[in-house]
CSV table of C-alpha atoms in Angstrom, one decimal:
chain,number,residue,atom,x,y,z
A,146,MET,CA,-27.3,36.0,-7.7
A,147,THR,CA,-28.9,32.9,-9.2
A,148,ASP,CA,-28.6,29.5,-7.8
A,149,GLU,CA,-26.1,28.6,-10.6
A,150,GLN,CA,-23.9,31.6,-9.7
A,151,GLN,CA,-23.8,31.0,-5.9
A,152,GLU,CA,-20.4,30.0,-4.5
A,153,PRO,CA,-20.0,26.4,-3.5
A,154,GLN,CA,-20.8,26.0,0.2
A,155,VAL,CA,-18.9,23.6,2.5
A,156,VAL,CA,-21.2,21.0,3.7
A,157,ASP,CA,-20.8,17.8,5.8
A,158,ALA,CA,-17.3,19.0,6.8
A,159,ALA,CA,-15.8,16.6,9.4
A,160,ALA,CA,-12.8,16.8,11.6
A,161,VAL,CA,-11.2,13.7,12.9
A,162,VAL,CA,-8.8,13.5,15.8
A,163,GLU,CA,-7.3,10.2,17.0
A,164,ALA,CA,-4.1,8.7,18.3
A,165,ASP,CA,-2.3,6.0,16.4
A,166,ASP,CA,-0.2,3.3,17.9
A,167,THR,CA,3.0,5.4,17.9
A,168,GLY,CA,1.3,8.1,20.1
A,169,ALA,CA,1.0,10.5,17.1
A,170,THR,CA,-2.2,12.5,16.8
A,171,VAL,CA,-3.9,12.2,13.4
A,172,VAL,CA,-6.0,15.3,12.4
A,173,GLY,CA,-8.0,15.4,9.2
A,174,ALA,CA,-10.8,17.4,7.6
A,175,ILE,CA,-12.9,16.3,4.6
A,176,GLY,CA,-15.9,17.3,2.5
A,177,ASP,CA,-17.6,20.0,0.5
A,178,GLU,CA,-20.3,19.9,-2.1
A,179,THR,CA,-17.8,19.6,-4.9
A,180,GLY,CA,-16.3,16.5,-3.3
A,181,THR,CA,-12.9,18.2,-2.6
A,182,ALA,CA,-11.1,16.9,0.4
A,183,ALA,CA,-9.2,19.1,2.8
A,184,ALA,CA,-5.6,18.2,3.8
A,185,GLY,CA,-4.9,16.3,7.0
A,186,ALA,CA,-2.0,16.5,9.4
A,187,VAL,CA,-0.1,14.2,11.7
A,188,VAL,CA,1.3,15.7,15.0
A,189,THR,CA,3.8,13.4,16.7
A,190,ASP,CA,3.7,13.4,20.4
A,191,TYR,CA,6.7,11.2,20.8
A,192,ASP,CA,10.2,11.4,19.5
A,193,TYR,CA,10.9,7.7,19.4
A,194,ALA,CA,8.9,4.5,19.3
A,195,VAL,CA,9.6,0.9,20.3
A,196,VAL,CA,8.7,-1.6,17.6
A,197,VAL,CA,8.1,-5.3,18.4
A,198,ALA,CA,7.6,-7.5,15.4
A,199,ALA,CA,6.9,-11.2,15.4
A,200,PHE,CA,8.1,-13.7,12.7
A,201,ALA,CA,7.4,-17.3,12.0
A,202,ASP,CA,11.0,-18.3,12.4
A,203,GLU,CA,14.5,-17.0,13.3
A,204,ASP,CA,15.6,-16.8,9.7
A,205,ALA,CA,12.9,-14.3,8.9
A,206,ALA,CA,13.8,-12.3,12.0
A,207,GLN,CA,17.5,-12.3,11.1
A,208,ALA,CA,16.6,-11.1,7.6
A,209,ALA,CA,14.6,-8.3,9.0
A,210,TYR,CA,17.5,-7.3,11.3
A,211,GLY,CA,19.7,-7.2,8.1
A,212,ALA,CA,17.2,-5.0,6.3
A,213,LEU,CA,17.0,-2.6,9.2
A,214,GLN,CA,20.8,-2.5,9.4
A,215,ASP,CA,21.0,-1.6,5.7
A,216,ALA,CA,18.4,1.1,6.0
A,217,GLU,CA,20.1,2.6,9.0
A,218,SER,CA,23.5,2.5,7.4
A,219,ALA,CA,22.0,4.2,4.3
A,220,GLY,CA,20.4,6.9,6.4
A,221,SER,CA,16.9,6.2,5.3
A,222,ILE,CA,15.6,5.1,8.8
A,223,GLY,CA,16.6,6.4,12.2
A,224,VAL,CA,17.2,3.2,14.1
A,225,GLU,CA,18.8,3.5,17.6
A,226,GLY,CA,18.9,-0.2,18.6
A,227,VAL,CA,17.7,-3.6,17.6
A,228,LEU,CA,17.7,-7.1,19.1
A,229,VAL,CA,16.6,-10.4,17.6
A,230,VAL,CA,14.8,-12.6,20.2
A,231,SER,CA,12.9,-15.9,20.3
A,232,THR,CA,10.4,-17.4,22.7
A,233,ASP,CA,10.1,-20.9,23.9
A,234,GLU,CA,7.0,-23.0,24.3
A,235,ASN,CA,6.2,-21.1,27.6
A,236,GLY,CA,6.7,-17.7,26.0
A,237,LYS,CA,10.0,-17.0,27.8
A,238,LEU,CA,12.4,-14.8,25.8
A,239,LYS,CA,15.9,-15.5,24.7
A,240,VAL,CA,18.3,-13.1,23.0
A,241,GLN,CA,19.8,-14.5,19.8
A,242,ASP,CA,23.5,-14.2,19.2
A,243,MET,CA,24.5,-12.1,16.3
A,244,THR,CA,27.1,-9.7,15.0
A,245,ASP,CA,26.4,-6.4,16.6
A,246,HIS,CA,26.0,-3.2,14.5
A,247,SER,CA,27.2,0.3,15.6
A,248,THR,CA,25.1,3.2,14.6
A,249,LYS,CA,26.5,6.5,13.3
A,250,THR,CA,26.5,7.8,16.9
A,251,GLY,CA,28.8,4.9,18.0
A,252,LEU,CA,26.2,3.2,20.1
A,253,LYS,CA,25.8,-0.6,19.8
A,254,TRP,CA,22.5,-1.8,18.6
A,255,GLY,CA,22.5,-4.7,21.0
A,256,ALA,CA,23.2,-2.5,24.0
A,257,VAL,CA,20.3,-0.2,23.2
A,258,GLY,CA,18.0,-3.1,22.3
A,259,GLY,CA,19.0,-4.9,25.5
A,260,VAL,CA,18.0,-2.0,27.7
A,261,VAL,CA,14.7,-1.7,25.8
A,262,LEU,CA,14.0,-5.4,26.2
A,263,GLY,CA,14.9,-5.3,29.9
A,264,ILE,CA,12.4,-2.4,30.7
A,265,ILE,CA,9.6,-3.8,28.5
A,266,PHE,CA,9.5,-7.4,29.5
A,267,PRO,CA,9.5,-8.5,33.2
A,268,PRO,CA,12.6,-10.6,34.3
A,269,THR,CA,10.3,-13.5,35.0
A,270,ILE,CA,9.8,-14.2,31.2
A,271,LEU,CA,13.5,-13.7,30.2
A,272,ALA,CA,14.8,-17.2,29.7
A,273,SER,CA,18.4,-16.0,29.5
A,274,ALA,CA,20.3,-12.8,30.5
A,275,VAL,CA,19.3,-9.7,28.6
A,276,GLY,CA,22.7,-9.8,27.0
A,277,TRP,CA,25.3,-7.2,25.9
A,278,GLY,CA,26.1,-6.4,29.6
A,279,VAL,CA,22.7,-4.8,30.3
A,280,VAL,CA,21.8,-6.1,33.8
A,281,GLY,CA,20.8,-5.1,37.3
A,282,GLY,CA,21.3,-1.5,38.4
A,283,VAL,CA,21.5,-0.1,34.8
A,284,LEU,CA,17.9,-1.2,34.1
A,285,GLY,CA,16.8,-0.1,37.6
A,286,LYS,CA,17.6,3.5,36.8
A,287,ILE,CA,15.0,3.8,34.2
A,288,ARG,CA,12.6,0.9,34.7
A,289,ASN,CA,10.1,3.1,36.8
A,290,VAL,CA,10.1,5.9,34.2
A,291,VAL,CA,9.2,3.6,31.4
A,292,HIS,CA,6.5,1.7,33.4
A,293,LYS,CA,4.9,5.0,34.1
A,294,SER,CA,4.5,5.5,30.4
A,295,ALA,CA,2.6,2.2,30.1
A,296,LEU,CA,5.1,1.2,27.4
A,297,SER,CA,5.2,-2.4,28.6
A,298,ASP,CA,1.4,-2.6,28.7
A,299,ALA,CA,1.1,-1.3,25.1
A,300,LEU,CA,3.5,-4.0,23.8
A,301,ALA,CA,2.2,-6.9,25.9
A,302,GLY,CA,1.4,-10.0,23.9
A,303,ALA,CA,3.4,-8.9,20.8
A,304,LEU,CA,5.3,-12.2,20.9
A,305,GLY,CA,3.7,-15.5,21.6
A,306,PRO,CA,5.2,-18.9,22.3
A,307,ASP,CA,7.6,-20.4,19.8
A,308,GLU,CA,8.1,-17.2,17.8
A,309,SER,CA,11.0,-15.1,16.8
A,310,GLY,CA,11.0,-11.4,16.8
A,311,ILE,CA,12.6,-8.0,16.5
A,312,VAL,CA,12.7,-5.5,19.3
A,313,ALA,CA,13.8,-2.0,18.0
A,314,LEU,CA,14.0,1.6,19.1
A,315,VAL,CA,13.4,3.9,16.1
A,316,LYS,CA,12.6,7.5,15.4
A,317,ALA,CA,8.8,8.0,15.6
A,318,GLY,CA,8.6,9.4,12.1
A,319,ASP,CA,10.3,6.3,10.7
A,320,VAL,CA,7.9,3.7,12.2
A,321,GLU,CA,6.1,3.1,8.9
A,322,ALA,CA,9.4,2.8,7.1
A,323,ALA,CA,10.6,0.3,9.7
A,324,LYS,CA,7.5,-1.7,9.2
A,325,ALA,CA,7.9,-1.6,5.4
A,326,ALA,CA,11.5,-3.0,5.9
A,327,MET,CA,10.0,-6.1,7.6
A,328,PRO,CA,7.3,-7.3,5.2
A,329,ASP,CA,7.5,-10.9,6.6
A,330,ALA,CA,6.4,-9.9,10.1
A,331,THR,CA,3.3,-11.7,11.2
A,332,LYS,CA,2.4,-9.1,13.8
A,333,VAL,CA,3.8,-5.6,14.6
A,334,ARG,CA,3.1,-3.5,17.7
A,335,THR,CA,4.5,-0.1,18.5
A,336,ALA,CA,4.4,2.3,21.4
A,337,GLY,CA,5.7,5.9,21.7
A,338,VAL,CA,8.7,6.8,23.7
A,339,ASP,CA,9.4,10.4,24.8
A,340,GLU,CA,12.7,12.1,24.4
A,341,ALA,CA,13.6,12.0,28.1
A,342,THR,CA,13.1,8.2,28.3
A,343,ALA,CA,15.0,7.6,25.0
A,344,GLN,CA,18.0,9.5,26.4
A,345,LYS,CA,17.9,7.4,29.6
A,346,VAL,CA,17.9,4.3,27.4
A,347,THR,CA,20.9,5.4,25.4
A,348,GLU,CA,22.7,6.5,28.6
A,349,ALA,CA,22.2,3.1,30.2
A,350,ALA,CA,23.4,1.5,26.9
A,351,LYS,CA,26.6,3.5,27.1
A,352,GLN,CA,27.2,2.2,30.6
A,353,ALA,CA,26.5,-1.3,29.6
A,354,SER,CA,28.7,-1.3,26.5
């Protein structure tokens, strides 16, 4: 067989394995002498993710809330709960009043978001009650589980002083769609949440509703 007749040989093939900020494992392979790239894959290690998005002002955060509500109602994004929050000059959090939204499962967004907020951020930086009835023992039942997952560490610093934000619990596969629904966000951080923790969040939200 001549050189011209030889089968193309795969060269400089490379495999890449890394974790993205949702906890998903990204696997890819590329390269052969024809320049053809092999397909990659994404393996999601978590069922849900917490998304914390910062905005320049409350109007922008409220607009993002509305966009997420529309997307959830249309079934295009799996959103379990959302809160709109703001921080003062010292970085302390306050929950903004709004009309709550019920998901297709009947859970209130604010109740779920309140549980998420209460287990991510320490009580010392909450300028007001978590809201929606989520207080005390309800949070205590799941706080240790979530802290073990380093969820709060992954999201630390997502909101700075004098900012408004969104705190949401979404299906892990819908993180990018949730980000796309909030184009005015100045910063977005996400962290994976396993199914067991997500269930504890929703159970606590039911008790608090």
